Amino acid sequence: MAQATVPTAPSMSSEEMVRLAREHTFFSWSVQGQLDPIAIDHAEGIYLYTPEGKRIIDFNSQLMSVNIGHGDRRVIDAITAQAQKLQFVQPAFVTEPRARLGEKLSQILPGDMDKVFFVLGGAEAIENAIKIARHYTGRYKVLSRYRAYHGATFGAMTLTGDPRRWPNEPGLVGVVRYPDTHRWGEKDPRPVAESLRGLEDVIMYEGPHTIAAVFLETIVGTNGILIPPDGYIQGVREICDRYDILMVADEVMAGFGRTGKWFAIDHWGVTPDLMTMAKGLTSSYLPLGAVAMRHHIAAKFDSMYYSGGLTYSSHPISLAAALATISVYEEDGLIEHAAAMGPVMRRHHEALAARHPSVGTHRSLGLFGILDLVRSRDPYVPLTSFNGTSDEMKTVGKYLRDHGLYTMIANNSIHTNPPLCITEEQLAEGFAIIDGALEIADQAVTG
Ligand SMILES: Cc1ncc(COP(=O)(O)O)c(C=O)c1O
């Protein structure tokens, strides 16, 4: 592991950073007056450091994205070298990182996916996947689910089914929803046949000839690490084939080793028609996203005009960061390591569930994991309402922060998605802090 950031002495205190940033910069997903951000000076491996030197475990890889861990010298050097050689050419030109990364991705992508369109992040990947699907099929409807997040740009926000969509409506014309694999507030997923019948019903009612694509997060991320039961992903593929509709797998969060395989869809041996990626592609060292497409879809654009583009498409420095990041996954065996750490994380989840009545259920695949907290296991009553929070969850969040662990807390859930380079000892360190926080949640248990 080549972790070697060289921290220089911070010239600002946490207090100063927070004050100025709050005064002059706008924060996403927030009521600006209620913010209490953490100031970070530098980071290494799984640890973040404040300007005052307080160490914080990053148990969520920031936004499930710094998969290789922080401060990896190999990626920093690749970024520096590319910046010294060629900073930018517009996307009609080609560069060595573009040639190499395109080829490399086609080797690790599922099935016959062998062409990628480079953008700057996940939402842009989704926007372009919508366009590619519409151009390719000549149809305009796109299907997505309620328990889904696909990004915050206009089209991606409409595809997003969760409440982050509400204030942004009305959205894109032609987005239709189909049933989720998991109902909110229930412990177990729906039977596969029921979920698939729901999708097929929607296709029938909408008219298959009007539908360009079915979008899905292969494993739903921020809406609860919802792992589809075996057979579901294969079933969606089969339905899309039967009705000649494109299947678009959103692997922005689940891709790049998070689940112990390059892509989550590899667990089910399915090749989607289009696949979106971002986050782990550069481990967030620089912004980059991509849409991958199957050979026959790309081939259609050999003679058909694609009406879409971005100034920063195929930005050479981001592409150099991605190439180096992929080398790190390979050199350090991080995909295999995530697979090996999967059972270790699951054992921690099981131990916490055995000790704490507030743990209603837990889900994980590789290092993609979550604990759902409840007031009561039977009947199953989540510790928050849908799209809500509760005093107990706020106290749990405060405990974790006070004890030096950062992770995502959403609704009644504690996410556990550390960088893939995490060791068994470091996993134990993180879960020991969560163990302490759950004592608080246990006090709310009534049944
Ligand atoms: C599954 C999924 N798709 C798309 C996005 C949007 O990516 P970005 O924030 O890079 O635009 C996200 C972001 O969290 C995501 O989790």
Coordinates of C-alpha atoms and ligand atoms in Angstrom, one line a residue:
M1 CA 0.0 0.0 0.0
A2 CA 1.5 3.3 -1.1
Q3 CA -0.1 5.7 1.3
A4 CA 2.0 8.8 1.5
T5 CA 0.2 12.1 1.6
V6 CA 2.6 14.8 2.9
P7 CA 0.5 17.0 5.2
T8 CA 1.7 20.5 5.4
A9 CA 0.8 22.5 8.6
P10 CA -2.7 23.8 8.3
S11 CA -2.9 27.5 8.1
M12 CA -6.5 27.7 9.3
S13 CA -8.3 26.4 12.3
S14 CA -11.5 24.3 12.0
E15 CA -13.4 27.2 13.4
E16 CA -12.1 29.7 10.8
M17 CA -12.8 27.2 8.0
V18 CA -16.3 26.5 9.1
R19 CA -17.1 30.1 9.6
L20 CA -15.8 31.3 6.2
A21 CA -17.2 28.3 4.3
R22 CA -20.6 28.8 5.9
E23 CA -20.6 32.5 5.2
H24 CA -19.6 32.3 1.5
T25 CA -20.4 28.8 0.2
F26 CA -23.6 27.0 -0.4
F27 CA -24.1 23.4 0.8
S28 CA -26.0 20.7 -0.9
W29 CA -29.1 19.0 0.6
S30 CA -29.2 21.4 3.5
V31 CA -31.0 24.1 5.4
Q32 CA -28.0 26.5 5.3
G33 CA -28.7 27.9 8.8
Q34 CA -28.6 24.5 10.4
L35 CA -25.2 23.4 9.2
D36 CA -22.4 22.0 11.4
P37 CA -19.7 20.7 9.0
I38 CA -16.5 19.0 10.0
A39 CA -13.3 20.6 8.8
I40 CA -10.8 18.2 7.3
D41 CA -7.2 19.0 6.7
H42 CA -5.8 15.8 5.2
A43 CA -6.6 12.1 5.0
E44 CA -4.8 8.8 4.7
G45 CA -6.1 5.3 4.2
I46 CA -9.3 5.0 6.2
Y47 CA -8.6 8.0 8.4
L48 CA -9.5 11.7 8.0
Y49 CA -7.7 14.4 10.1
T50 CA -9.0 17.7 11.3
P51 CA -6.7 20.8 11.3
E52 CA -6.3 20.2 15.0
G53 CA -5.2 16.6 14.3
K54 CA -8.3 14.8 15.5
R55 CA -8.5 11.4 13.7
I56 CA -11.9 10.3 12.3
I57 CA -12.5 6.9 10.8
D58 CA -14.1 7.2 7.4
F59 CA -16.6 4.4 7.6
N60 CA -18.5 5.4 4.5
S61 CA -15.6 6.1 2.0
Q62 CA -17.0 9.7 2.0
L63 CA -20.0 9.1 -0.4
M64 CA -19.3 5.4 -0.9
S65 CA -16.7 6.6 -3.4
V66 CA -13.1 6.7 -2.0
N67 CA -12.8 3.0 -2.5
I68 CA -9.0 2.7 -2.6
G69 CA -8.7 4.8 0.6
H70 CA -7.3 8.3 1.0
G71 CA -3.9 9.7 0.0
D72 CA -2.7 6.9 -2.3
R73 CA 0.6 8.2 -3.7
R74 CA 0.3 6.2 -7.0
V75 CA -2.9 8.1 -8.0
I76 CA -1.5 11.4 -6.8
D77 CA 1.6 10.9 -8.9
A78 CA -0.4 9.9 -12.0
I79 CA -2.5 13.1 -11.6
T80 CA 0.6 15.2 -11.1
A81 CA 2.4 13.6 -14.1
Q82 CA -0.6 14.2 -16.4
A83 CA -1.0 17.7 -15.2
Q84 CA 2.6 18.5 -16.0
K85 CA 2.3 17.0 -19.5
L86 CA -1.1 17.9 -20.8
Q87 CA -3.9 19.5 -18.8
F88 CA -6.7 19.6 -21.3
V89 CA -7.8 19.2 -24.8
Q90 CA -11.4 19.4 -25.9
P91 CA -13.2 16.1 -26.3
A92 CA -12.9 15.8 -30.1
F93 CA -9.2 15.3 -29.6
V94 CA -7.7 12.0 -28.2
T95 CA -5.1 11.5 -25.6
E96 CA -3.1 8.5 -24.3
P97 CA -5.1 8.2 -21.1
R98 CA -8.3 8.2 -23.1
A99 CA -7.0 5.4 -25.4
R100 CA -5.7 3.4 -22.5
L101 CA -8.6 3.8 -20.1
G102 CA -11.2 3.0 -22.8
E103 CA -9.3 -0.3 -23.6
K104 CA -8.8 -1.1 -19.9
L105 CA -12.5 -0.6 -19.1
S106 CA -13.6 -2.8 -22.0
Q107 CA -11.5 -5.6 -20.4
I108 CA -13.2 -5.4 -17.0
L109 CA -16.8 -4.5 -18.1
P110 CA -19.4 -7.3 -18.2
G111 CA -20.0 -9.3 -21.4
D112 CA -19.7 -7.5 -24.7
M113 CA -19.7 -3.9 -23.3
D114 CA -16.7 -2.4 -25.1
K115 CA -17.3 1.3 -25.5
V116 CA -17.6 4.1 -22.9
F117 CA -18.6 7.7 -23.0
F118 CA -16.7 9.8 -20.4
V119 CA -18.5 12.4 -18.4
L120 CA -17.8 14.1 -15.0
G121 CA -19.9 12.2 -12.5
G122 CA -22.8 9.9 -11.8
A123 CA -25.7 12.2 -12.7
E124 CA -24.2 13.2 -16.0
A125 CA -23.7 9.5 -16.7
I126 CA -27.4 9.0 -16.1
E127 CA -28.4 11.9 -18.2
N128 CA -26.4 10.5 -21.1
A129 CA -27.7 7.0 -20.6
I130 CA -31.2 8.4 -20.9
K131 CA -30.2 10.1 -24.2
I132 CA -28.4 7.1 -25.6
A133 CA -31.4 4.9 -24.8
R134 CA -33.8 7.4 -26.4
H135 CA -31.6 7.9 -29.5
Y136 CA -31.0 4.1 -29.9
T137 CA -34.7 3.0 -29.5
G138 CA -36.4 6.1 -30.9
R139 CA -38.7 5.9 -27.8
Y140 CA -39.0 8.3 -24.9
K141 CA -40.3 6.5 -21.8
V142 CA -37.9 5.4 -19.1
L143 CA -38.8 3.3 -16.1
S144 CA -37.3 3.6 -12.7
R145 CA -38.2 2.7 -9.1
Y146 CA -39.2 4.6 -6.0
R147 CA -36.4 3.5 -3.7
A148 CA -33.8 4.8 -6.0
Y149 CA -31.3 7.6 -6.3
H150 CA -29.7 8.5 -9.6
G151 CA -28.4 12.0 -9.2
A152 CA -29.4 15.6 -8.8
T153 CA -29.4 16.9 -12.4
F154 CA -32.8 17.3 -14.0
G155 CA -33.3 14.0 -15.7
A156 CA -31.5 12.0 -13.0
M157 CA -33.6 13.7 -10.4
T158 CA -36.8 12.6 -12.1
L159 CA -35.5 9.0 -12.3
T160 CA -34.7 9.3 -8.6
G161 CA -37.8 7.9 -6.8
D162 CA -36.9 8.9 -3.3
P163 CA -38.2 12.1 -1.6
R164 CA -35.2 14.2 -2.8
R165 CA -37.2 14.4 -6.0
W166 CA -40.3 16.0 -4.4
P167 CA -39.1 19.7 -4.3
N168 CA -37.7 19.3 -7.8
E169 CA -40.9 18.4 -9.5
P170 CA -42.2 18.5 -12.2
G171 CA -39.4 16.7 -13.9
L172 CA -38.7 15.0 -17.1
V173 CA -41.6 13.8 -19.3
G174 CA -41.8 10.1 -19.8
V175 CA -40.5 8.7 -16.5
V176 CA -42.7 5.9 -15.2
R177 CA -42.2 4.0 -11.9
Y178 CA -42.2 0.3 -11.4
P179 CA -42.3 -1.7 -8.1
D180 CA -39.3 -2.0 -5.8
T181 CA -37.7 -5.2 -4.5
H182 CA -38.1 -4.0 -0.9
R183 CA -41.1 -2.2 0.7
W184 CA -40.2 0.5 3.1
G185 CA -40.6 -0.6 6.7
E186 CA -40.4 -4.3 6.0
K187 CA -37.6 -6.6 7.0
D188 CA -37.5 -8.9 4.0
P189 CA -37.7 -8.3 0.2
R190 CA -40.7 -9.2 -1.8
P191 CA -40.7 -12.5 -3.5
V192 CA -38.8 -12.2 -6.8
A193 CA -41.8 -13.3 -8.9
E194 CA -44.0 -10.6 -7.4
S195 CA -41.4 -7.9 -8.1
L196 CA -41.0 -9.1 -11.7
R197 CA -44.7 -9.3 -12.2
G198 CA -44.9 -5.7 -11.1
L199 CA -42.4 -4.6 -13.7
E200 CA -44.1 -6.6 -16.4
D201 CA -47.5 -5.1 -15.5
V202 CA -46.1 -1.6 -15.9
I203 CA -44.6 -2.5 -19.2
M204 CA -47.9 -3.9 -20.4
Y205 CA -49.9 -0.9 -19.2
E206 CA -47.5 1.6 -20.7
G207 CA -47.0 -0.2 -24.0
P208 CA -43.6 -1.9 -24.5
H209 CA -43.2 -0.1 -27.9
T210 CA -43.1 3.3 -26.0
I211 CA -40.4 2.3 -23.5
A212 CA -36.7 3.0 -24.2
A213 CA -35.2 1.6 -21.0
V214 CA -35.6 0.1 -17.6
F215 CA -33.2 1.8 -15.1
L216 CA -32.1 0.2 -11.8
E217 CA -29.4 0.5 -9.3
T218 CA -28.0 -3.0 -9.3
I219 CA -27.9 -2.8 -5.6
V220 CA -29.8 0.2 -4.3
G221 CA -27.4 2.5 -2.4
T222 CA -28.5 5.4 -0.3
N223 CA -32.1 4.1 -0.1
G224 CA -30.9 1.3 2.0
I225 CA -28.3 -1.1 0.5
L226 CA -31.2 -3.1 -0.9
I227 CA -29.7 -6.3 -2.3
P228 CA -32.0 -7.9 -4.8
P229 CA -32.8 -11.6 -4.1
D230 CA -31.1 -14.0 -6.5
G231 CA -33.1 -14.3 -9.7
Y232 CA -34.3 -10.7 -9.8
I233 CA -31.5 -9.2 -11.9
Q234 CA -31.7 -12.1 -14.3
G235 CA -35.5 -11.7 -14.4
V236 CA -35.2 -8.0 -15.3
R237 CA -32.8 -8.9 -18.1
E238 CA -35.1 -11.5 -19.4
I239 CA -38.1 -9.2 -19.4
C240 CA -36.1 -6.4 -21.1
D241 CA -35.0 -8.9 -23.8
R242 CA -38.6 -10.2 -24.2
Y243 CA -40.0 -6.7 -24.8
D244 CA -36.9 -5.3 -26.6
I245 CA -36.3 -2.7 -24.0
L246 CA -32.8 -1.6 -22.9
M247 CA -31.7 -2.5 -19.4
V248 CA -29.6 0.2 -17.7
A249 CA -27.6 -0.8 -14.6
D250 CA -26.6 2.1 -12.4
E251 CA -23.3 1.0 -10.9
V252 CA -22.3 4.5 -9.8
M253 CA -22.2 3.4 -6.1
A254 CA -22.1 -0.4 -6.3
G255 CA -19.3 -0.6 -8.9
F256 CA -15.5 -0.8 -8.6
G257 CA -15.1 -3.5 -6.0
R258 CA -17.5 -2.3 -3.4
T259 CA -19.3 -5.6 -3.4
G260 CA -16.3 -7.8 -3.9
K261 CA -16.5 -7.9 -7.7
W262 CA -15.6 -5.3 -10.2
F263 CA -19.3 -4.5 -10.7
A264 CA -22.3 -5.6 -8.5
I265 CA -24.0 -7.0 -11.6
D266 CA -21.2 -9.6 -11.9
H267 CA -22.7 -11.4 -8.9
W268 CA -25.6 -12.4 -11.2
G269 CA -23.7 -13.0 -14.4
V270 CA -25.9 -10.4 -16.3
T271 CA -24.8 -8.0 -19.0
P272 CA -26.9 -4.8 -19.0
D273 CA -27.3 -2.8 -22.3
L274 CA -26.0 0.4 -20.7
M275 CA -24.1 0.8 -17.4
T276 CA -23.4 4.0 -15.6
M277 CA -20.4 4.4 -13.3
A278 CA -18.5 7.2 -11.4
K279 CA -17.3 7.4 -7.8
G280 CA -14.9 4.4 -7.5
L281 CA -13.8 4.9 -11.1
T282 CA -11.3 7.5 -9.7
S283 CA -12.0 6.8 -6.1
S284 CA -13.1 10.4 -6.1
Y285 CA -9.6 11.7 -6.5
L286 CA -10.9 13.7 -9.4
P287 CA -14.4 13.9 -10.9
L288 CA -15.2 11.3 -13.6
G289 CA -18.2 9.3 -14.7
A290 CA -18.9 7.1 -17.7
V291 CA -21.7 5.3 -19.6
A292 CA -20.7 1.9 -20.9
M293 CA -22.6 0.3 -23.8
R294 CA -22.8 -3.1 -25.4
H295 CA -21.2 -3.6 -28.7
H296 CA -24.3 -3.6 -30.9
I297 CA -25.6 -0.4 -29.2
A298 CA -22.3 1.4 -29.8
A299 CA -22.3 0.1 -33.4
K300 CA -25.6 1.8 -34.2
F301 CA -23.9 5.1 -33.4
D302 CA -21.3 4.4 -36.1
S303 CA -23.9 5.7 -38.6
M304 CA -26.2 7.6 -36.2
Y305 CA -25.5 11.1 -34.9
Y306 CA -25.2 11.4 -31.1
S307 CA -26.6 14.7 -29.9
G308 CA -24.8 15.2 -26.6
G309 CA -21.5 16.4 -25.1
L310 CA -19.7 18.3 -22.4
T311 CA -16.6 20.6 -22.4
Y312 CA -14.9 18.3 -19.9
S313 CA -15.9 14.9 -21.4
S314 CA -12.7 12.7 -21.4
H315 CA -10.8 15.2 -19.3
P316 CA -7.2 13.9 -19.5
I317 CA -6.3 14.4 -15.8
S318 CA -9.4 12.6 -14.6
L319 CA -8.7 9.8 -17.0
A320 CA -5.1 9.5 -15.8
A321 CA -6.5 9.3 -12.2
A322 CA -8.9 6.5 -13.2
L323 CA -6.2 4.5 -14.9
A324 CA -4.0 4.8 -11.8
T325 CA -7.0 3.9 -9.5
I326 CA -7.7 0.8 -11.5
S327 CA -4.0 -0.2 -11.3
V328 CA -4.3 0.2 -7.5
Y329 CA -7.4 -2.2 -7.4
E330 CA -5.3 -4.7 -9.3
E331 CA -1.9 -4.3 -7.6
D332 CA -3.3 -4.4 -4.1
G333 CA -5.9 -7.1 -4.9
L334 CA -8.6 -4.8 -3.5
I335 CA -11.5 -6.4 -5.2
E336 CA -10.5 -9.8 -3.7
H337 CA -9.8 -8.1 -0.4
A338 CA -13.3 -6.6 -0.3
A339 CA -14.7 -10.1 -1.1
A340 CA -12.7 -11.5 1.8
M341 CA -13.7 -8.8 4.2
G342 CA -17.4 -9.3 3.3
P343 CA -17.9 -12.2 5.7
V344 CA -15.9 -10.3 8.4
M345 CA -18.3 -7.4 8.1
R346 CA -21.3 -9.7 8.1
R347 CA -20.0 -11.3 11.4
H348 CA -19.8 -7.8 13.0
H349 CA -23.4 -7.1 11.8
E350 CA -24.6 -10.5 13.2
A351 CA -22.8 -9.9 16.5
L352 CA -24.4 -6.4 16.9
A353 CA -27.8 -7.8 16.0
A354 CA -27.3 -10.5 18.7
R355 CA -26.3 -7.9 21.3
H356 CA -28.7 -5.1 20.5
P357 CA -32.4 -5.4 20.2
S358 CA -32.5 -2.1 18.3
V359 CA -30.8 -3.8 15.3
G360 CA -33.9 -4.9 13.3
T361 CA -32.0 -6.2 10.3
H362 CA -28.7 -5.9 8.5
R363 CA -27.6 -6.3 4.9
S364 CA -24.2 -6.5 3.2
L365 CA -22.4 -7.8 0.2
G366 CA -18.6 -7.3 0.2
L367 CA -18.0 -4.0 2.0
F368 CA -21.4 -2.5 1.0
G369 CA -23.4 -2.8 4.3
I370 CA -26.1 -1.3 6.5
L371 CA -27.8 -1.8 9.9
D372 CA -31.5 -0.9 10.1
L373 CA -32.6 0.2 13.6
V374 CA -36.0 -0.5 15.0
R375 CA -38.3 0.2 18.0
S376 CA -39.6 -3.3 17.8
R377 CA -38.6 -6.4 15.9
D378 CA -42.0 -8.0 16.1
P379 CA -44.1 -6.2 14.9
Y380 CA -41.3 -4.6 12.8
V381 CA -41.3 -0.9 13.6
P382 CA -38.4 1.2 12.2
L383 CA -36.8 3.7 14.5
T384 CA -37.9 6.5 12.2
S385 CA -40.9 7.1 10.0
F386 CA -40.4 7.1 6.2
N387 CA -38.2 10.0 5.2
G388 CA -38.0 11.0 8.8
T389 CA -35.6 11.1 11.6
S390 CA -36.0 10.6 15.4
D391 CA -34.4 11.9 18.5
E392 CA -32.7 8.5 19.0
M393 CA -31.2 8.5 15.5
K394 CA -29.9 12.1 16.1
T395 CA -28.3 10.9 19.3
V396 CA -26.8 7.9 17.6
G397 CA -25.3 10.2 15.0
K398 CA -23.9 12.6 17.6
Y399 CA -22.3 9.6 19.5
L400 CA -20.5 8.4 16.4
R401 CA -19.3 11.9 15.6
D402 CA -18.1 12.5 19.1
H403 CA -16.3 9.2 19.1
G404 CA -14.4 9.8 15.8
L405 CA -16.4 7.8 13.3
Y406 CA -17.9 9.3 10.2
T407 CA -20.6 7.4 8.3
M408 CA -23.9 8.0 6.5
I409 CA -26.9 7.9 8.7
A410 CA -30.1 8.0 6.7
N411 CA -33.6 7.4 8.1
N412 CA -33.3 4.5 10.6
S413 CA -30.1 3.2 9.1
I414 CA -26.4 3.2 9.9
H415 CA -24.3 2.7 6.7
T416 CA -21.1 0.6 6.9
N417 CA -19.2 1.2 3.7
P418 CA -15.5 1.7 4.5
P419 CA -12.6 2.0 2.0
L420 CA -11.8 -1.4 0.5
C421 CA -8.3 -1.2 1.9
I422 CA -9.6 -1.6 5.4
T423 CA -8.0 -4.3 7.6
E424 CA -9.8 -6.6 10.0
E425 CA -8.4 -4.7 12.9
Q426 CA -9.7 -1.4 11.5
L427 CA -13.2 -2.9 10.9
A428 CA -13.2 -4.0 14.5
E429 CA -12.2 -0.5 15.6
G430 CA -15.1 1.0 13.6
F431 CA -17.7 -1.5 14.8
A432 CA -16.7 -1.1 18.4
I433 CA -17.7 2.6 18.2
I434 CA -21.0 1.6 16.5
D435 CA -21.5 -1.0 19.3
G436 CA -21.4 1.9 21.8
A437 CA -23.9 4.0 19.8
L438 CA -26.4 1.1 19.7
E439 CA -26.6 1.2 23.5
I440 CA -28.5 4.5 23.0
A441 CA -30.8 3.0 20.3
D442 CA -31.6 0.1 22.6
Q443 CA -33.2 2.4 25.1
A444 CA -35.9 3.2 22.5
V445 CA -36.8 -0.5 22.0
T446 CA -40.3 -1.3 23.2
G447 CA -40.9 -4.8 22.0
Ligands
LIG1 C1 -26.6 5.0 -7.7 C2 -26.2 6.4 -7.9 N1 -26.4 7.0 -9.2 C3 -26.0 8.2 -9.4 C4 -25.5 9.1 -8.5 C5 -25.2 10.5 -8.8 O1 -23.8 10.6 -8.9 P1 -23.1 12.1 -8.7 O2 -23.4 12.6 -7.3 O3 -21.7 11.8 -9.0 O4 -23.8 13.0 -9.7 C6 -25.3 8.6 -7.2 C7 -24.7 9.4 -6.1 O5 -24.7 9.1 -5.0 C8 -25.7 7.2 -6.9 O6 -25.5 6.7 -5.7

